[in-house]
Structures are given as C-alpha cells and as structure tokens.
Amino acid sequence: MKAVVFHGVGDIRLDDVPEPKIEQATDAVVRITTSAICGTDLHFIRGTVPGMKPGTVLGHEGVGVVEDVGEGIRNFRPGDRVLLSAVLGCGSCSYCRAGYFAQCDTVNPNGPRSGTATYGAPVANGAINGLQAEYARVPCAHTNMFRLPESVSDAQAIPLSDIYPTGYFGAVIAEVSDGDVVGVFGCGPVGQFAILSAFQRGAARVIAVDGHGDRLERAQMLGAEVINFNEVDPVAAMLELTRGIGPDRVIDAVGVDAESPKSGPAAGRAREQADQHGEELRQIAPRTNEHNGQWKPGDAPTQAHAWAVECLAKAGTLGIIGVYPPTDRFFPIGTAMNRNLTINMGNGNHPRYIRKLMAMVESGTVDPDRILTQHEPMREVMRAYKEFDQRRPGWLKVALDPSH
C-alpha cells in the first residue's frame, strides 16, 4: 500500500509499505478514506519535535471503513464507517476512566510513565504507524473508533479526529466560562476551533492573534476581534482592547514553530531577541534539515507563550495546546508566578469529547469542513506538504484521499 513515511528530519517520501494486520485482540484494521496533514506533522519533519523513528508512517487524522476486527472488539464490525481519534486510550485504566485518555496507562507500548500515545509520532509517543496511508491498524479500537452517522461527510468528520477536539480542549483547560474575554494566539486550524470552542463555552469576546491575513480573516468570520502581529504590538493591542486589564483566559494554539514579527512595532523587539531565540531553537531542535526553502523551523520558539503570559489579566488562566517538545525548557515562570497565573497544558483527551462534538456536527450546529481549504489525492501529497509547510495563503488545512 502507499503511505507517507518519515525517513529523517527534512526527508519524507510516499512509499510502498506492507498493509497492517491485526496484532492484538482489541485491534481493528481500517481502510482510510480521508486523512489530513497537520501542523504537528511539520514539527517532526522540521526537527522541532525530535525523536522520530525512521520508517514510521506519518499522520494522526483519519476517517475510514472497518476492514477487520480482533476477537476482543464487540462494538464494531467490518463495513462500519468510522472516525479515528488522534489521541489513543485503552478505555479501562484509571486515567481513561477519569477522562484523561491522553495519559492512558496501557496503550503506549513504552509503559505507564510514558504519556500520550498517538499515531505517526516520536518513539516516546509509541511510534505507532500513522494514518496517511491506504490502511491503518487501530489499537484499542473499542475506545478509539467512533461510528459515523450517514449524514456526516468525510469532510465534516476529519476535523473531529484531532483539530476540533484539540481546540475544544484548549477552551476547557483555559477555564473559559460565561462572560470571559479570551485571547487566542495562533489562527491555524486548531486556533480556529479554539475560537469557536471559546464562544461555545460562553466567552463574551475572543481576541485572536496571528501574522497571516488570510487566517485572521477566517478568525474574524467566527466572530473574533483580530490582531496582526506584523502590524501592531500584540500585547499592547490586547491591553488596549481590554482597557489595560488583559484577557481573563488565553489559549496558546501556536507551539514551538512560532514566527517572530517581520514588520510593525513588534519587529524591533523581535530583532533584539533574535540571538536569544536562536539559542533556544538550537537547544530545542539540535538537528534540523532546512533545504530548498522547505522545512524551516519557526524562528521564535517561545514567542507565543511569552506574549500570552505578558498580556493575561492578573490571576488569569493560560491553556497551552500548541505542541512543545521535552527539549523546550524555556518558560517565563517568574512572570507567571508573580501575577498569580494558572497554567494548564497538555494533549487533548479526544475520546472524552468526540461524541459531544460529533453531535453538534450532525445537528448542523457546527459545519467543520469550512476549515478544509484543500482536498488532495495521495499522489500529490509531497506537493501538498511543501505548500502547507510554507504557509501559503489559503492553505489552512489539507485533506488527503488515499485512494487516488
């Protein structure tokens, strides 16, 4: 079968690989009908999240049809159309029972202290082959697959695999509630769903920050007030919009590949911090492989959470859902402590939220396929990756069809 395979930092290929098979009684094998490219995949390829094993199939978002199930699966059968959760849990351990699927004791083959298991990710996350492929093995399928209603299309379903539950989780851990003013840093796919989710949880205002005009336009369509950090200082603008108080809650939906301002009043400070950010990047990502204009890491890896801490109201809450690797040891803890900020972070507990979010999609309350800007056949996946990597205008979210 065809699959997108990681061969090394800055080196991915569309390869022929063996089809997966049932390995455990609770496995399923799914024929993938739609997959997607995520910004997290780019972290691995750029080297800003190290630890990938060469030969791993990439991708953690998928919709498909069940081909086979292990003898321990009693809630699905071949022919069922399903959504695959990007975050994996066993459904039985104490963490899963408490709703902390991202900290399942069982599903990660590295053992109970290893943390989140997901597809197409570093060895620490299980190195489980991913979903940018024609077929995929689903571990603990009774927990990590969700039957799709006929009325929900693949395009509507694929955001439910990861980016919608991640955005919703961001609003949850930021403790967004009725009347809150919420800042969202990053208006990529997860940031768009963080904006939507903040409003769904009762936010009175959402103020969104990004440096790309097309993404800010989409945020504005969701009802957010927008700040372009290449035009104004985002912290000063955030304070001005909130009468000097700052937002009650902030969601960091950017992560380690943050970009510094290239123009406007914030660019001068960014130039002053260039050496600092460069040293941080060298420690966070000891190996990168930028070439031919591709796979360039963000030049300000700690920018988003630094701005977030600066602008938050005293005793406010920061929810971090942008991806940061264990090699990132840079956080303005002193500023946060002296302003009594609450910091919550982590990978989303997707199986906890998918059914709730799917019901909103099925009812027509939310139409998530608006976030999908490109639908590409698998044979064009290398071109799609390159366009997405360079943040081309209009390339917000790419869906892949493995059958073509």
Short mmCIF file of C-alpha atoms in Angstrom, two decimals:
data_model
loop_
_atom_site.label_atom_id
_atom_site.label_comp_id
_atom_site.label_asym_id
_atom_site.label_seq_id
_atom_site.Cartn_x
_atom_site.Cartn_y
_atom_site.Cartn_z
CA MET A 1 0.00 0.00 0.00
CA LYS A 2 1.00 3.66 -0.39
CA ALA A 3 1.88 5.67 2.73
CA VAL A 4 3.76 8.83 3.72
CA VAL A 5 6.88 7.65 5.52
CA PHE A 6 9.35 9.55 7.72
CA HIS A 7 12.94 8.78 6.70
CA GLY A 8 14.70 11.53 8.66
CA VAL A 9 14.49 15.22 9.55
CA GLY A 10 13.64 17.02 6.32
CA ASP A 11 13.07 13.74 4.47
CA ILE A 12 9.62 12.24 3.90
CA ARG A 13 8.54 10.05 0.99
CA LEU A 14 5.47 8.41 -0.50
CA ASP A 15 6.46 4.73 -0.23
CA ASP A 16 5.06 1.27 -0.77
CA VAL A 17 4.79 -0.40 2.65
CA PRO A 18 3.16 -3.62 3.92
CA GLU A 19 -0.51 -3.49 4.81
CA PRO A 20 -1.19 -3.61 8.57
CA LYS A 21 -2.64 -6.67 10.25
CA ILE A 22 -4.43 -7.46 13.49
CA GLU A 23 -1.76 -7.79 16.21
CA GLN A 24 -3.85 -7.72 19.39
CA ALA A 25 -7.37 -8.92 20.18
CA THR A 26 -8.53 -5.30 20.56
CA ASP A 27 -7.11 -4.10 17.22
CA ALA A 28 -9.01 -3.15 14.09
CA VAL A 29 -7.76 -2.60 10.55
CA VAL A 30 -9.37 0.34 8.75
CA ARG A 31 -9.31 1.31 5.09
CA ILE A 32 -8.64 5.04 5.17
CA THR A 33 -10.98 7.11 3.01
CA THR A 34 -9.79 10.55 4.19
CA SER A 35 -6.69 11.60 6.07
CA ALA A 36 -5.15 15.04 6.64
CA ILE A 37 -1.90 16.94 7.08
CA CYS A 38 -1.44 18.61 10.48
CA GLY A 39 0.97 21.25 11.73
CA THR A 40 2.20 18.67 14.22
CA ASP A 41 3.47 16.56 11.31
CA LEU A 42 5.57 19.56 10.28
CA HIS A 43 7.17 19.77 13.74
CA PHE A 44 8.51 16.25 13.22
CA ILE A 45 9.80 16.93 9.71
CA ARG A 46 11.38 20.26 10.70
CA GLY A 47 13.05 18.64 13.71
CA THR A 48 11.46 20.96 16.26
CA VAL A 49 9.91 17.90 17.90
CA PRO A 50 12.74 15.34 17.86
CA GLY A 51 12.64 11.60 18.46
CA MET A 52 11.02 10.24 15.30
CA LYS A 53 11.90 6.71 14.22
CA PRO A 54 12.79 6.37 10.53
CA GLY A 55 10.24 4.20 8.76
CA THR A 56 7.26 5.48 10.75
CA VAL A 57 4.12 6.22 8.71
CA LEU A 58 3.01 9.79 9.36
CA GLY A 59 -0.46 11.18 10.08
CA HIS A 60 -2.87 11.05 13.01
CA GLU A 61 -6.18 12.16 11.49
CA GLY A 62 -8.38 9.67 9.73
CA VAL A 63 -11.82 8.58 8.57
CA GLY A 64 -12.38 5.17 7.04
CA VAL A 65 -14.20 1.87 6.78
CA VAL A 66 -13.52 -1.10 9.06
CA GLU A 67 -11.91 -3.99 7.18
CA ASP A 68 -11.23 -6.39 10.06
CA VAL A 69 -11.52 -6.53 13.86
CA GLY A 70 -9.84 -8.57 16.56
CA GLU A 71 -11.82 -11.05 18.61
CA GLY A 72 -11.94 -8.59 21.53
CA ILE A 73 -13.88 -5.95 19.58
CA ARG A 74 -17.62 -6.21 20.25
CA ASN A 75 -18.92 -2.78 19.17
CA PHE A 76 -17.74 -2.67 15.52
CA ARG A 77 -17.76 -4.99 12.54
CA PRO A 78 -16.33 -4.89 9.00
CA GLY A 79 -18.12 -2.37 6.82
CA ASP A 80 -18.71 0.19 9.59
CA ARG A 81 -17.74 3.73 8.64
CA VAL A 82 -15.67 5.23 11.44
CA LEU A 83 -13.78 8.25 12.72
CA LEU A 84 -10.39 7.60 14.31
CA SER A 85 -9.33 9.55 17.40
CA ALA A 86 -5.82 11.01 17.09
CA VAL A 87 -5.24 10.53 20.83
CA LEU A 88 -5.33 6.92 21.92
CA GLY A 89 -6.60 5.37 25.15
CA CYS A 90 -7.43 1.88 26.38
CA GLY A 91 -10.75 2.82 27.98
CA SER A 92 -10.12 0.67 31.05
CA CYS A 93 -7.26 2.11 33.14
CA SER A 94 -7.84 4.60 35.93
CA TYR A 95 -6.75 7.54 33.78
CA CYS A 96 -9.11 6.70 30.93
CA ARG A 97 -11.97 6.16 33.40
CA ALA A 98 -11.30 9.64 34.81
CA GLY A 99 -11.37 11.12 31.29
CA TYR A 100 -7.59 11.56 30.97
CA PHE A 101 -7.29 9.46 27.80
CA ALA A 102 -4.10 11.32 26.84
CA GLN A 103 -2.40 9.79 29.89
CA CYS A 104 -3.60 6.22 29.41
CA ASP A 105 -1.50 3.72 31.38
CA THR A 106 -1.80 0.96 28.79
CA VAL A 107 -1.92 1.91 25.12
CA ASN A 108 1.57 3.43 24.84
CA PRO A 109 3.99 0.50 24.38
CA ASN A 110 6.66 2.39 26.37
CA GLY A 111 4.82 1.77 29.65
CA PRO A 112 2.60 3.65 32.10
CA ARG A 113 5.02 6.56 32.71
CA SER A 114 5.38 7.35 29.00
CA GLY A 115 2.47 9.73 28.45
CA THR A 116 0.34 10.33 25.37
CA ALA A 117 0.12 7.73 22.62
CA THR A 118 -0.80 8.80 19.11
CA TYR A 119 -0.23 7.79 15.50
CA GLY A 120 2.73 8.81 13.37
CA ALA A 121 4.64 10.38 16.25
CA PRO A 122 8.02 10.04 18.03
CA VAL A 123 9.19 6.92 19.84
CA ALA A 124 8.14 8.45 23.18
CA ASN A 125 4.56 8.55 21.88
CA GLY A 126 4.65 4.92 20.78
CA ALA A 127 5.95 5.22 17.19
CA ILE A 128 2.59 3.75 16.07
CA ASN A 129 2.25 3.81 12.29
CA GLY A 130 0.02 6.64 11.18
CA LEU A 131 -2.99 7.37 9.03
CA GLN A 132 -1.58 8.99 5.88
CA ALA A 133 -1.89 5.59 4.27
CA GLU A 134 -4.37 3.37 2.48
CA TYR A 135 -4.88 1.19 5.57
CA ALA A 136 -4.15 1.57 9.28
CA ARG A 137 -4.12 -0.56 12.42
CA VAL A 138 -6.18 0.93 15.26
CA PRO A 139 -5.12 -0.18 18.77
CA CYS A 140 -7.84 -0.45 21.42
CA ALA A 141 -10.37 0.10 18.67
CA HIS A 142 -13.35 -0.22 21.04
CA THR A 143 -12.28 3.13 22.55
CA ASN A 144 -10.51 4.92 19.68
CA MET A 145 -13.03 4.42 16.84
CA PHE A 146 -16.36 6.24 16.57
CA ARG A 147 -19.18 5.20 14.28
CA LEU A 148 -20.10 7.98 11.85
CA PRO A 149 -23.70 8.92 11.06
CA GLU A 150 -24.60 8.71 7.36
CA SER A 151 -25.40 12.42 7.38
CA VAL A 152 -21.83 13.41 8.33
CA SER A 153 -19.47 13.50 5.36
CA ASP A 154 -15.78 12.67 5.45
CA ALA A 155 -15.00 16.38 5.07
CA GLN A 156 -17.15 17.19 8.09
CA ALA A 157 -15.74 14.29 10.09
CA ILE A 158 -11.99 14.64 9.56
CA PRO A 159 -11.63 17.75 11.82
CA LEU A 160 -13.24 15.69 14.61
CA SER A 161 -10.25 13.36 14.55
CA ASP A 162 -7.94 15.96 16.11
CA ILE A 163 -8.17 19.69 15.43
CA TYR A 164 -11.71 20.27 16.75
CA PRO A 165 -11.29 18.26 19.99
CA THR A 166 -7.86 19.89 20.49
CA GLY A 167 -9.35 23.37 20.13
CA TYR A 168 -12.19 22.44 22.45
CA PHE A 169 -9.74 21.00 24.97
CA GLY A 170 -7.88 24.32 24.83
CA ALA A 171 -11.02 26.18 25.87
CA VAL A 172 -11.61 23.62 28.65
CA ILE A 173 -8.14 23.85 30.19
CA ALA A 174 -8.10 27.64 29.81
CA GLU A 175 -11.21 27.51 32.02
CA VAL A 176 -13.32 29.58 29.63
CA SER A 177 -16.75 30.35 31.04
CA ASP A 178 -19.64 32.78 30.68
CA GLY A 179 -18.63 36.39 30.11
CA ASP A 180 -14.89 35.77 29.76
CA VAL A 181 -12.63 37.76 27.48
CA VAL A 182 -10.42 35.18 25.75
CA GLY A 183 -7.20 35.66 23.81
CA VAL A 184 -6.20 33.05 21.23
CA PHE A 185 -2.64 33.04 19.91
CA GLY A 186 -2.45 31.28 16.56
CA CYS A 187 -5.19 31.15 13.92
CA GLY A 188 -4.22 27.93 12.21
CA PRO A 189 -6.74 25.05 12.15
CA VAL A 190 -6.53 24.37 15.91
CA GLY A 191 -6.70 28.07 16.68
CA GLN A 192 -9.86 28.41 14.56
CA PHE A 193 -11.53 25.67 16.59
CA ALA A 194 -10.25 27.19 19.83
CA ILE A 195 -12.03 30.40 18.87
CA LEU A 196 -15.24 28.53 18.05
CA SER A 197 -14.99 26.49 21.25
CA ALA A 198 -14.37 29.55 23.43
CA PHE A 199 -17.62 31.05 22.15
CA GLN A 200 -19.39 27.72 22.65
CA ARG A 201 -18.28 27.75 26.30
CA GLY A 202 -19.69 31.22 26.89
CA ALA A 203 -16.92 33.71 26.08
CA ALA A 204 -18.21 37.23 25.62
CA ARG A 205 -15.24 38.25 23.46
CA VAL A 206 -12.45 36.40 21.68
CA ILE A 207 -9.37 38.31 20.52
CA ALA A 208 -7.23 36.36 18.05
CA VAL A 209 -3.56 36.98 17.20
CA ASP A 210 -1.68 35.81 14.10
CA GLY A 211 0.67 37.17 11.44
CA HIS A 212 -1.17 35.84 8.36
CA GLY A 213 -4.01 37.91 6.96
CA ASP A 214 -5.95 35.01 5.45
CA ARG A 215 -6.06 33.21 8.79
CA LEU A 216 -7.13 36.37 10.59
CA GLU A 217 -9.96 36.83 8.08
CA ARG A 218 -11.26 33.36 8.94
CA ALA A 219 -10.99 34.12 12.66
CA GLN A 220 -12.97 37.32 12.12
CA MET A 221 -15.69 35.33 10.32
CA LEU A 222 -16.05 33.25 13.51
CA GLY A 223 -16.67 36.44 15.49
CA ALA A 224 -13.18 37.10 16.82
CA GLU A 225 -11.59 40.51 17.07
CA VAL A 226 -8.24 40.20 15.29
CA ILE A 227 -4.68 41.43 15.83
CA ASN A 228 -1.95 41.11 13.17
CA PHE A 229 1.39 40.99 14.99
CA ASN A 230 3.14 42.22 11.82
CA GLU A 231 1.16 45.46 12.05
CA VAL A 232 0.85 46.19 15.79
CA ASP A 233 2.44 45.06 19.04
CA PRO A 234 0.08 42.22 20.03
CA VAL A 235 0.50 42.65 23.79
CA ALA A 236 -0.08 46.41 23.62
CA ALA A 237 -3.07 45.89 21.33
CA MET A 238 -4.54 43.24 23.61
CA LEU A 239 -4.25 45.55 26.61
CA GLU A 240 -5.72 48.47 24.68
CA LEU A 241 -8.73 46.38 23.67
CA THR A 242 -9.33 45.34 27.29
CA ARG A 243 -8.87 48.76 28.95
CA GLY A 244 -5.46 47.78 30.31
CA ILE A 245 -6.67 44.65 32.11
CA GLY A 246 -5.86 41.92 29.62
CA PRO A 247 -7.93 38.86 28.75
CA ASP A 248 -9.20 36.57 31.51
CA ARG A 249 -8.12 33.46 29.62
CA VAL A 250 -5.58 32.84 26.88
CA ILE A 251 -5.14 29.80 24.63
CA ASP A 252 -1.72 29.17 23.06
CA ALA A 253 -2.52 27.33 19.84
CA VAL A 254 0.86 28.04 18.22
CA GLY A 255 3.57 25.87 19.75
CA VAL A 256 7.26 25.55 19.10
CA ASP A 257 7.30 26.69 15.45
CA ALA A 258 6.19 30.24 16.25
CA GLU A 259 7.26 33.03 13.91
CA SER A 260 8.62 36.40 15.02
CA PRO A 261 7.14 39.67 13.70
CA LYS A 262 8.74 40.78 10.45
CA SER A 263 7.33 44.32 10.38
CA GLY A 264 5.48 46.79 12.58
CA PRO A 265 6.31 47.97 16.11
CA ALA A 266 6.85 44.45 17.48
CA ALA A 267 9.56 43.68 14.91
CA GLY A 268 12.18 45.84 16.66
CA ARG A 269 11.90 43.88 19.87
CA ALA A 270 11.97 40.64 17.88
CA ARG A 271 15.28 41.68 16.32
CA GLU A 272 16.68 42.39 19.79
CA GLN A 273 15.65 38.88 20.87
CA ALA A 274 16.90 37.13 17.72
CA ASP A 275 20.08 35.77 19.34
CA GLN A 276 18.11 34.54 22.37
CA HIS A 277 15.53 32.84 20.18
CA GLY A 278 18.28 31.34 18.03
CA GLU A 279 19.95 29.79 21.06
CA GLU A 280 16.62 28.46 22.30
CA LEU A 281 16.00 26.85 18.91
CA ARG A 282 19.43 25.20 18.91
CA GLN A 283 18.71 23.61 22.27
CA ILE A 284 15.13 22.64 21.44
CA ALA A 285 15.92 21.27 17.97
CA PRO A 286 19.55 20.11 17.90
CA ARG A 287 19.06 18.68 14.43
CA THR A 288 17.23 20.43 11.60
CA ASN A 289 17.45 19.98 7.84
CA GLU A 290 16.12 23.05 6.06
CA HIS A 291 16.76 22.85 2.33
CA ASN A 292 15.36 24.31 -0.89
CA GLY A 293 13.23 26.66 1.18
CA GLN A 294 11.44 23.76 2.92
CA TRP A 295 11.22 22.50 6.49
CA LYS A 296 12.37 25.77 8.08
CA PRO A 297 11.70 25.83 11.84
CA GLY A 298 9.92 28.81 13.33
CA ASP A 299 12.42 31.47 14.39
CA ALA A 300 10.84 32.32 17.76
CA PRO A 301 10.05 29.05 19.55
CA THR A 302 8.99 30.64 22.86
CA GLN A 303 7.24 33.69 21.39
CA ALA A 304 3.62 32.61 21.78
CA HIS A 305 3.64 31.67 25.45
CA ALA A 306 5.81 34.70 26.30
CA TRP A 307 3.21 37.03 24.75
CA ALA A 308 0.42 35.08 26.43
CA VAL A 309 1.93 35.49 29.89
CA GLU A 310 2.61 39.19 29.26
CA CYS A 311 -0.94 40.04 28.22
CA LEU A 312 -3.02 37.91 30.63
CA ALA A 313 -5.04 39.59 33.33
CA LYS A 314 -3.76 39.07 36.84
CA ALA A 315 -4.93 35.70 38.21
CA GLY A 316 -5.87 34.69 34.66
CA THR A 317 -5.54 31.25 33.10
CA LEU A 318 -3.31 30.10 30.25
CA GLY A 319 -4.21 26.94 28.35
CA ILE A 320 -1.37 25.58 26.20
CA ILE A 321 -2.35 23.22 23.39
CA GLY A 322 0.38 24.21 20.92
CA VAL A 323 2.98 21.45 20.68
CA TYR A 324 6.21 21.85 22.68
CA PRO A 325 8.79 19.04 22.97
CA PRO A 326 10.55 17.86 26.16
CA THR A 327 13.67 19.67 24.91
CA ASP A 328 11.90 23.03 25.42
CA ARG A 329 12.89 24.25 28.89
CA PHE A 330 12.16 27.94 28.38
CA PHE A 331 9.08 29.43 30.05
CA PRO A 332 8.64 32.81 31.82
CA ILE A 333 7.79 31.14 35.12
CA GLY A 334 8.81 34.13 37.25
CA THR A 335 6.41 36.50 35.50
CA ALA A 336 3.63 33.93 35.65
CA MET A 337 4.17 33.27 39.35
CA ASN A 338 4.26 36.93 40.34
CA ARG A 339 0.97 37.57 38.55
CA ASN A 340 -0.77 34.54 40.10
CA LEU A 341 -1.44 32.95 36.73
CA THR A 342 -2.84 29.44 36.40
CA ILE A 343 -1.11 27.38 33.70
CA ASN A 344 -2.83 24.30 32.28
CA MET A 345 -1.42 22.37 29.34
CA GLY A 346 -1.35 19.04 27.59
CA ASN A 347 -2.59 16.85 24.80
CA GLY A 348 -6.33 16.66 24.32
CA ASN A 349 -8.38 13.85 25.83
CA HIS A 350 -10.12 13.36 22.50
CA PRO A 351 -12.30 10.29 23.21
CA ARG A 352 -13.83 12.29 26.04
CA TYR A 353 -15.16 14.97 23.67
CA ILE A 354 -15.61 13.44 20.22
CA ARG A 355 -19.19 12.20 20.69
CA LYS A 356 -20.30 15.58 22.04
CA LEU A 357 -18.67 17.47 19.16
CA MET A 358 -19.95 14.97 16.59
CA ALA A 359 -23.49 15.53 17.81
CA MET A 360 -23.11 19.26 17.14
CA VAL A 361 -21.88 18.50 13.62
CA GLU A 362 -24.71 16.03 12.98
CA SER A 363 -27.31 18.55 14.13
CA GLY A 364 -25.91 21.26 11.87
CA THR A 365 -24.86 23.49 14.78
CA VAL A 366 -21.26 23.33 13.54
CA ASP A 367 -20.00 22.77 9.99
CA PRO A 368 -16.30 21.97 10.46
CA ASP A 369 -15.49 21.29 6.81
CA ARG A 370 -15.26 25.06 6.30
CA ILE A 371 -11.78 24.76 7.78
CA LEU A 372 -10.69 22.40 4.97
CA THR A 373 -9.14 24.53 2.25
CA GLN A 374 -7.58 21.81 0.08
CA HIS A 375 -8.59 18.29 -0.94
CA GLU A 376 -5.64 16.49 -2.50
CA PRO A 377 -5.13 12.96 -3.86
CA MET A 378 -2.42 10.93 -2.14
CA ARG A 379 -0.29 11.04 -5.29
CA GLU A 380 0.04 14.81 -4.75
CA VAL A 381 0.89 14.56 -1.05
CA MET A 382 4.52 15.72 -1.39
CA ARG A 383 3.44 18.89 -3.18
CA ALA A 384 0.70 19.46 -0.60
CA TYR A 385 3.17 19.07 2.26
CA LYS A 386 5.51 21.63 0.70
CA GLU A 387 2.75 24.19 0.16
CA PHE A 388 1.43 23.69 3.69
CA ASP A 389 4.95 23.87 5.16
CA GLN A 390 5.49 27.29 3.63
CA ARG A 391 2.18 28.61 4.98
CA ARG A 392 0.97 29.56 1.52
CA PRO A 393 -2.04 31.91 1.62
CA GLY A 394 -5.22 29.86 1.62
CA TRP A 395 -3.50 26.62 2.68
CA LEU A 396 -5.10 26.30 6.10
CA LYS A 397 -5.97 22.58 6.23
CA VAL A 398 -5.26 19.82 3.73
CA ALA A 399 -7.40 16.70 3.41
CA LEU A 400 -5.94 13.66 1.63
CA ASP A 401 -7.66 10.94 -0.39
CA PRO A 402 -5.53 7.76 -0.11
CA SER A 403 -7.43 6.05 -2.93
CA HIS A 404 -6.06 8.39 -5.64
#
